[in-house]
Tab-separated table of C-alpha atoms and ligand atoms in Angstrom:
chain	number	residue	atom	x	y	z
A	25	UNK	CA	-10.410	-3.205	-6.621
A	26	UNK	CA	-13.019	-1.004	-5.209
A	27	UNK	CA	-13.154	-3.472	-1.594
A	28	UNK	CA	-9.350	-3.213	-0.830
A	29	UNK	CA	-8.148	-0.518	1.336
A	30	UNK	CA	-4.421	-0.048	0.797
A	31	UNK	CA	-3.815	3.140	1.933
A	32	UNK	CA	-5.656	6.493	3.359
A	33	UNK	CA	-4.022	8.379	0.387
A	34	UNK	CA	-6.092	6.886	-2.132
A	35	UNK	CA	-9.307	7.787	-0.253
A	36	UNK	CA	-11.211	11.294	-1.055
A	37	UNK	CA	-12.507	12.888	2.108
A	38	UNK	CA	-15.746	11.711	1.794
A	39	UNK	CA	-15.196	8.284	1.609
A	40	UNK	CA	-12.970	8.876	5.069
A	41	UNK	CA	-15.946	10.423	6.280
A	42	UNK	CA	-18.243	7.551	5.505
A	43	UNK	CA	-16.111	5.268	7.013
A	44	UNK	CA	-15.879	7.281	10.265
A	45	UNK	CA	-19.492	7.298	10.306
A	46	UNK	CA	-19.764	3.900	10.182
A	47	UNK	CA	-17.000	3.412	13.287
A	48	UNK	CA	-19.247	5.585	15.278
A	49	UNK	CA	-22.158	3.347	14.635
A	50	UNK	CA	-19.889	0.474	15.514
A	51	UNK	CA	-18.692	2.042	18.649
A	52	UNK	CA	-22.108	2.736	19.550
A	53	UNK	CA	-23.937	-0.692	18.995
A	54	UNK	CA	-22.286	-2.115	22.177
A	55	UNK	CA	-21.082	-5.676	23.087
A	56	UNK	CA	-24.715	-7.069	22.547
A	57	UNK	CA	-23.958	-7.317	18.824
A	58	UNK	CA	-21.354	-10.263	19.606
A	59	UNK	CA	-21.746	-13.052	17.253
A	60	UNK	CA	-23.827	-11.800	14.538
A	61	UNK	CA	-24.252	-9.099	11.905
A	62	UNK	CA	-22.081	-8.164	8.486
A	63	UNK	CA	-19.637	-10.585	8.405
A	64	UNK	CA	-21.645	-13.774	9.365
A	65	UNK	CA	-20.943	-17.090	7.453
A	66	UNK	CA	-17.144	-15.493	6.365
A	67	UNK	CA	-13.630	-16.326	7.269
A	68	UNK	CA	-11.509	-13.367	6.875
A	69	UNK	CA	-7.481	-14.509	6.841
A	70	UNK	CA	-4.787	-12.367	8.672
A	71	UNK	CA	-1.461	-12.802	7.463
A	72	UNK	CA	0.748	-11.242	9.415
A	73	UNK	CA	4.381	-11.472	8.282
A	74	UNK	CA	5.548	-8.727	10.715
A	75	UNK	CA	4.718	-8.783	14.271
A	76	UNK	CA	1.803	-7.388	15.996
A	77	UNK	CA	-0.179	-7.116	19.150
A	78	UNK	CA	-2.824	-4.419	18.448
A	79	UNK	CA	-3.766	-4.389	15.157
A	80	UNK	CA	-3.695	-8.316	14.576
A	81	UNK	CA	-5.764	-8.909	17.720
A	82	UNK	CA	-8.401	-5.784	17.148
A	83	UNK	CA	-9.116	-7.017	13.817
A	84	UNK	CA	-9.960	-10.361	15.364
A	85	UNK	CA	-11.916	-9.203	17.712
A	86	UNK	CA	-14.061	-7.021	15.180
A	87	UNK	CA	-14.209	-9.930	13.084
A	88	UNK	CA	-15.674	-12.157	16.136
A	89	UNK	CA	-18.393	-9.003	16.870
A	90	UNK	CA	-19.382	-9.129	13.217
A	91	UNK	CA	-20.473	-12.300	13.494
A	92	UNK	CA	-17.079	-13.784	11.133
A	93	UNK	CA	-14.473	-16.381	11.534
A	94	UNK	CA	-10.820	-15.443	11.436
A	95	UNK	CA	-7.843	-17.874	10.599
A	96	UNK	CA	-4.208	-16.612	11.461
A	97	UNK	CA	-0.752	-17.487	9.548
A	98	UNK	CA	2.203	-15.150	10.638
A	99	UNK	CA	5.472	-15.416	9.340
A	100	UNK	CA	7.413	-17.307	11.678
A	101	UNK	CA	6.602	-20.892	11.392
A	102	UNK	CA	5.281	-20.746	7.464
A	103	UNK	CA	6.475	-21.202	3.954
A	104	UNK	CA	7.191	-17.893	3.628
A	105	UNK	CA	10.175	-18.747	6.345
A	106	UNK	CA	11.319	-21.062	3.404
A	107	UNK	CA	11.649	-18.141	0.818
A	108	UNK	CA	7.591	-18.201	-0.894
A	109	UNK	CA	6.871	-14.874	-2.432
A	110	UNK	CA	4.283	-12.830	-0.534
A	111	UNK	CA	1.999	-13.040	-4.275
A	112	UNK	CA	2.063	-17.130	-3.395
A	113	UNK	CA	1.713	-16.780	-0.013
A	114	UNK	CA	-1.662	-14.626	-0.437
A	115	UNK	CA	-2.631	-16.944	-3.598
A	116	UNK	CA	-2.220	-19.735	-1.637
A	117	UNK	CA	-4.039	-18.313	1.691
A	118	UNK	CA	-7.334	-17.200	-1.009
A	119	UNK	CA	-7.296	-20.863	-2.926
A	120	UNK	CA	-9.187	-22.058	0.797
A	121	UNK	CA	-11.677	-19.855	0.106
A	122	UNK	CA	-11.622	-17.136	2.484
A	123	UNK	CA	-13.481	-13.945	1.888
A	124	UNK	CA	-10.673	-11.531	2.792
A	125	UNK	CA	-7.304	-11.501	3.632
A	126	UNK	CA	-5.725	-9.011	6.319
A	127	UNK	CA	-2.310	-8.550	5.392
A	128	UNK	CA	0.978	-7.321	7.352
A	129	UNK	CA	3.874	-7.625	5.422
A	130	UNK	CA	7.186	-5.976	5.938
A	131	UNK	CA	7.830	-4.327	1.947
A	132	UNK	CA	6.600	-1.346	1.269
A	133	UNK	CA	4.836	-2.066	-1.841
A	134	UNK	CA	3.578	-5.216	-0.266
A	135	UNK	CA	-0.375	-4.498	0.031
A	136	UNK	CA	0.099	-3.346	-3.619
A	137	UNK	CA	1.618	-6.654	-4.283
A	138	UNK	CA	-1.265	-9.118	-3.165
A	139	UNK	CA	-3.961	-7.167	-3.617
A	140	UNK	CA	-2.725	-7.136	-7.335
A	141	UNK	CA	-2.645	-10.863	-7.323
A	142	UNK	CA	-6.286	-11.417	-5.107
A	143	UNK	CA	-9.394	-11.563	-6.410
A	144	UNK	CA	-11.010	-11.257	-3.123
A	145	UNK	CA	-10.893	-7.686	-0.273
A	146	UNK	CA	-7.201	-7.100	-0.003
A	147	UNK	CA	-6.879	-5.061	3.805
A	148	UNK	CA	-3.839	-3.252	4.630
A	149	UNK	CA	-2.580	-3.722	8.050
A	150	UNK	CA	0.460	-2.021	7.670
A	151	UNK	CA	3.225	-2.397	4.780
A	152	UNK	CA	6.657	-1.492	5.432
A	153	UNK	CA	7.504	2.058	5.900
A	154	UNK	CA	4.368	3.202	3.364
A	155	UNK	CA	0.771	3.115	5.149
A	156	UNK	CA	-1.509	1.528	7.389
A	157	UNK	CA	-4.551	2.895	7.075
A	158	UNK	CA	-6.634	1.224	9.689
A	159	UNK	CA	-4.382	2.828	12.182
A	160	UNK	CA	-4.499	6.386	10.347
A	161	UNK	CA	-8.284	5.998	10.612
A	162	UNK	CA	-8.639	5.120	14.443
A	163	UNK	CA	-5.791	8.093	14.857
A	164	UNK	CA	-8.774	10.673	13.335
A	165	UNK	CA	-11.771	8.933	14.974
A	166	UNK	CA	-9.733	9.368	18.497
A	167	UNK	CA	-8.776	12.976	17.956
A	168	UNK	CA	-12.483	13.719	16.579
A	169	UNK	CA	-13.999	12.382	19.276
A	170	UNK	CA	-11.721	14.129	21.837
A	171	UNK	CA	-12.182	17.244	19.913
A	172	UNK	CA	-15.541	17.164	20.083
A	173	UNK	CA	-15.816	16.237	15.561
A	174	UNK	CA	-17.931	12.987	16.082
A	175	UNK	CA	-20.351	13.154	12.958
A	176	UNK	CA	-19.158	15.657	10.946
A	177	UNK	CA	-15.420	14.651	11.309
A	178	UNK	CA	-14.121	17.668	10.018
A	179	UNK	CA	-10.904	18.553	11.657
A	180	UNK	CA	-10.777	21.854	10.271
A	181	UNK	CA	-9.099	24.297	12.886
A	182	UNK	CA	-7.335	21.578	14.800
A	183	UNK	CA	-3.240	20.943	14.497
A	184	UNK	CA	-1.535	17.594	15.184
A	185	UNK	CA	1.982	17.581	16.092
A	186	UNK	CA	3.651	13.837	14.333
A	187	UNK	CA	6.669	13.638	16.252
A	188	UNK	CA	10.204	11.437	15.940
A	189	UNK	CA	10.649	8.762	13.630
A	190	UNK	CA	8.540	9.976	10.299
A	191	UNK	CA	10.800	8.317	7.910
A	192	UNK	CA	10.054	5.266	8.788
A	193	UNK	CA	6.984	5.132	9.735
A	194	UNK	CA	3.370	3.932	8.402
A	195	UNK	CA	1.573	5.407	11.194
A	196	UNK	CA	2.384	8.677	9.953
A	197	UNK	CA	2.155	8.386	6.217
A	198	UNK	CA	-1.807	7.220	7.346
A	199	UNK	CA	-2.115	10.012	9.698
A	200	UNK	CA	-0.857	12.869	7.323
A	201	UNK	CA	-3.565	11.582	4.617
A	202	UNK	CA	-6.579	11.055	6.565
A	203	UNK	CA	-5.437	14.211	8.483
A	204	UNK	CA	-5.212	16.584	6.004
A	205	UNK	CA	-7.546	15.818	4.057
A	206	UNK	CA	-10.292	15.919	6.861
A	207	UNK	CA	-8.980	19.360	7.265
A	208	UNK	CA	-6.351	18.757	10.069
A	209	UNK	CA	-2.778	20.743	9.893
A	210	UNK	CA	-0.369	17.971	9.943
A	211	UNK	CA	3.094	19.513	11.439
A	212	UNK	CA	5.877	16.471	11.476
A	213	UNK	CA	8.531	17.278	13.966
A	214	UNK	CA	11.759	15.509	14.393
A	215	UNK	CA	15.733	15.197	13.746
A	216	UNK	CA	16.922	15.382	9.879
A	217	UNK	CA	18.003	11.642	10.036
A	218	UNK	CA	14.177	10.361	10.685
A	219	UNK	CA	12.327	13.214	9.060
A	220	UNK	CA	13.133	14.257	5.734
A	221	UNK	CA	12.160	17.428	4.566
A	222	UNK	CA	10.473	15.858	1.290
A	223	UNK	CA	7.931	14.171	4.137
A	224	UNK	CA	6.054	17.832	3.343
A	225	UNK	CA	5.211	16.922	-0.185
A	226	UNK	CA	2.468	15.149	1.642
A	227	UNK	CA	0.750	17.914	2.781
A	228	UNK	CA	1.971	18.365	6.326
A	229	UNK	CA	5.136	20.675	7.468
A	230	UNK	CA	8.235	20.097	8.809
A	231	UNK	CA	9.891	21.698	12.346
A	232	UNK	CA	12.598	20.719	13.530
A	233	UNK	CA	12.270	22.512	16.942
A	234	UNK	CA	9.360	20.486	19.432
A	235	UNK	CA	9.810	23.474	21.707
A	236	UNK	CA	8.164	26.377	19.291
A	237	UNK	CA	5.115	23.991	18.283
A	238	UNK	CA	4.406	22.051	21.286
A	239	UNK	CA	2.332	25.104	22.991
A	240	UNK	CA	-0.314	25.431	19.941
A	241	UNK	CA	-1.269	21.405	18.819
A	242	UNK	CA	-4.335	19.772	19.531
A	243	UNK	CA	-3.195	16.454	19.874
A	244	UNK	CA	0.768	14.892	19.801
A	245	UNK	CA	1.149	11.709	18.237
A	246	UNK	CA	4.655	10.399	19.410
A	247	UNK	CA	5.965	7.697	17.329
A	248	UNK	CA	8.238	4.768	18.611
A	249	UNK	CA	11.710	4.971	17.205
A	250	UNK	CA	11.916	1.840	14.836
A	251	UNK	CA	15.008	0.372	15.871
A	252	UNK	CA	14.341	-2.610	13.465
A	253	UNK	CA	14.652	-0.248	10.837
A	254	UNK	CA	17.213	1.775	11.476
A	255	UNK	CA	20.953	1.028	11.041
A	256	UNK	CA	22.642	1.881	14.417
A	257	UNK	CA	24.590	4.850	13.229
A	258	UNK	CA	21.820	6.538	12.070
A	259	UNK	CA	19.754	7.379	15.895
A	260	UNK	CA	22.906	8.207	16.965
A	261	UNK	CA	22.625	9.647	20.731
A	262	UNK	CA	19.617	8.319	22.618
A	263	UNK	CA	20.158	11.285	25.426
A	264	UNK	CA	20.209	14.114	22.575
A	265	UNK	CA	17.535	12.460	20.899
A	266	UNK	CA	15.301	12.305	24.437
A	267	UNK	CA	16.588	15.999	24.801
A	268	UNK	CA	14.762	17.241	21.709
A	269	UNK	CA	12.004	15.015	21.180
A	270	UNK	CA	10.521	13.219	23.822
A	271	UNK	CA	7.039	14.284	25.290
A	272	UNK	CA	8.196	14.841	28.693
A	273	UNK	CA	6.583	15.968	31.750
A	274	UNK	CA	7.378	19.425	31.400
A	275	UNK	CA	6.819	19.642	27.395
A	276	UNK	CA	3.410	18.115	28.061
A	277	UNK	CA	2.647	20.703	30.887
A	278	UNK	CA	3.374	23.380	28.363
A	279	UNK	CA	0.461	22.020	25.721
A	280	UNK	CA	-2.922	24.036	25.885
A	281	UNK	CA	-5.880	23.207	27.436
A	282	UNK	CA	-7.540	20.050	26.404
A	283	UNK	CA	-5.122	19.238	23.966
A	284	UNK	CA	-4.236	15.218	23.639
A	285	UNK	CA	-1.765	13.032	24.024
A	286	UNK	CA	-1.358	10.033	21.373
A	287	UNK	CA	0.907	7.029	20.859
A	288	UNK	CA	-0.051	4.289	18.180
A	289	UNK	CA	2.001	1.657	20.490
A	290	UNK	CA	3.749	-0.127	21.158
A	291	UNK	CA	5.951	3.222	23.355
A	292	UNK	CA	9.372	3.079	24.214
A	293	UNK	CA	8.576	4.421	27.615
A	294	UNK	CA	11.463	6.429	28.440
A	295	UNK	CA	12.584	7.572	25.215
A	296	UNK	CA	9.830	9.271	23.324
A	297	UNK	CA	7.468	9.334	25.799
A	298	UNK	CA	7.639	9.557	29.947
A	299	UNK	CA	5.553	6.995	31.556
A	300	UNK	CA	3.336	10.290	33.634
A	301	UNK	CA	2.149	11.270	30.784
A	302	UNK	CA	1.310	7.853	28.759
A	303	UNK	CA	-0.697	7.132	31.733
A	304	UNK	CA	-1.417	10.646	33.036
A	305	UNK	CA	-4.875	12.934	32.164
A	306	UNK	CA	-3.957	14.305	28.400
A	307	UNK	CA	-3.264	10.564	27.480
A	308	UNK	CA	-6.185	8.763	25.000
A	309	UNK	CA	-3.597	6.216	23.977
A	310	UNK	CA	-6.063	3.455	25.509
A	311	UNK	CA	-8.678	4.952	23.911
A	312	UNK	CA	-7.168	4.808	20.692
A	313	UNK	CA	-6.887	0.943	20.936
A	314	UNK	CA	-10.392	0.799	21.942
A	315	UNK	CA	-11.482	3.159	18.632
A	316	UNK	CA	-9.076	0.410	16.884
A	317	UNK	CA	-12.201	-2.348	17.416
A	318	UNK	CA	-14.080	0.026	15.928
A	319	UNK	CA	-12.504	1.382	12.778
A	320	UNK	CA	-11.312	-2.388	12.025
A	321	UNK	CA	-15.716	-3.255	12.370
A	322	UNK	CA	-16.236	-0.711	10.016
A	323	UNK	CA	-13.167	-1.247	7.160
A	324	UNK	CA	-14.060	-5.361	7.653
A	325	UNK	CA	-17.832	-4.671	6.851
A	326	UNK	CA	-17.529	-2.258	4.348
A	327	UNK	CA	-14.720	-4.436	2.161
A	328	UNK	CA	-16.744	-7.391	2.640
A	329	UNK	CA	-20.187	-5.949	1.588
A	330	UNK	CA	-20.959	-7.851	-1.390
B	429	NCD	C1	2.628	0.439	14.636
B	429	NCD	C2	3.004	-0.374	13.429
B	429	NCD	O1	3.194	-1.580	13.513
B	429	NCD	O2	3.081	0.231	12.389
B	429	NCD	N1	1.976	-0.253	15.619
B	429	NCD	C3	0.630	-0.408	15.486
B	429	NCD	O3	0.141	-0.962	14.529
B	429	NCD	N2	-0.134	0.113	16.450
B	429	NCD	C4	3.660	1.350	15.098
B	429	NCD	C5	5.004	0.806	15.461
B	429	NCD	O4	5.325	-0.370	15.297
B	429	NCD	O5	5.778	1.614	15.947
């Protein structure tokens, strides 16, 4: 249906773009917008089935500046903790009458899934390992913006690093689509055991050495190693993985000038990235959840447009 977003990889580069306009206007409108505007008179649903601290509570928030109501079932303490299919589940949720429904699930194919059986905006906020592409989206507003992209959002010229756990992540499957096709050269980095080399039949490349790409990126995303995901043997050695791929101190120092650092959260702190330089000067990780508000404003506004 032309008012879900399920993924970034189904979107040509000018619909990105449109979008990204719109999150600029969003950004720019201020807090006196609270309580009013697209989404007044709706209740948008968020059914998050996986946990969540950023995305579930940004898209609240831009649903409250919008002027909309928001109603919350996660996974823990509902029916689908007594075995309901996620199609029920969602059928169930839209037979209230909401306007949209915000979904989180953990399968991959799991937006797919209910926005198959929904009649009403179907909004991807994150499905398995496959995409989340209100994350992707905030990713390429925060890197425009530091880059100095706002309006046209063409990231032509500019290289972003993806580093650690590709394999299983949605963050980058979003990031590599909006990416490249907004111009960006995606390079994924990491160990064989969490990035394949069939990840490139996205569009991006694959390195395996951090060391030989970290001095010519304009922006690092560091992923968090999914430890829910993974079956013990396969991380294998936390100290050789730190070794290789964390975003230490001196890796960072070695990164060009005005180059960024990102993190889509929540960090091991430690592992893949030391706590100096989360919190130190390359860092827009905050700024990322801020352009989060945003993005979620925009996708909320523009499914829900009649
Ligand atoms: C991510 C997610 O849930 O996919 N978090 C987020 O939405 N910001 C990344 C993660 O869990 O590692």
């Amino acid at each position: 249906m032309a008012h879900d977003l399920i993924g970034l990889s189904d979107l040509s580069a000018a619909r990105l773009r449109e979008l990204l306009v719109s999150t600029q206007d969003m950004a720019g409108r201020g807090r006196e917008r609270w309580w009013g505007g697209e989404l007044d008179s709706t209740v948008t649903a968020l059914v998050f089935l996986e946990d969540s601290t950023r995305t579930r509570l940004s898209f609240e928030i831009a649903a409250a500046r919008l002027g909309g109501r928001t109603v919350v079932l996660s996974g823990k303490g509902s029916s689908v903790a007594k075995g309901e299919s996620l199609a029920d589940t969602v059928r169930t949720v839209e037979a209230m009458g909401v306007d949209a429904i915000v979904l989180r699930a953990g399968e991959d194919q799991g937006a797919q899934t209910a926005a198959d059986a929904l009649d009403c905006p179907l909004i991807n906020a994150g499905a398995g390992a496959h995409e989340h592409p209100t994350q992707g989206l905030l990713d390429a507003y925060a890197l425009a913006e530091a880059a100095g992209r706002l309006g046209s959002f063409d990231l032509g010229g500019l290289t972003l690093a993806v580093v650690g756990d590709i394999d299983h992540s949605r963050v980058a499957r979003s990031d590599i689509a909006g990416m490249t096709a907004l111009g960006a050269r995606v390079v994924c980095v990491g160990p064989e055991a969490m990035c394949s080399d069939s990840i490139s039949s996205l569009g991006c490349e694959v390195v395996r050495d951090f060391d030989s790409v970290i001095g010519e990126v304009d922006g690092v995303q560091m992923l968090r190693v999914q430890f829910e995901r993974h079956a013990d043997e396969q991380i294998g050695s936390l100290e050789a993985y730190r070794a290789s791929y964390a975003l230490t101190e001196a890796r960072a120092a070695r990164m060009k000038e005005g180059a960024v650092v990102m993190h889509p959260g929540p960090a091991n702190r430690g592992l893949e990235i030391d706590d100096v330089v989360a919190d130190g000067p390359r860092s827009i990780i905050r700024r990322q959840v801020a352009c989060g508000v945003w993005v979620r404003m925009a996708v909320l506004a523009s499914c829900l447009a009649p």
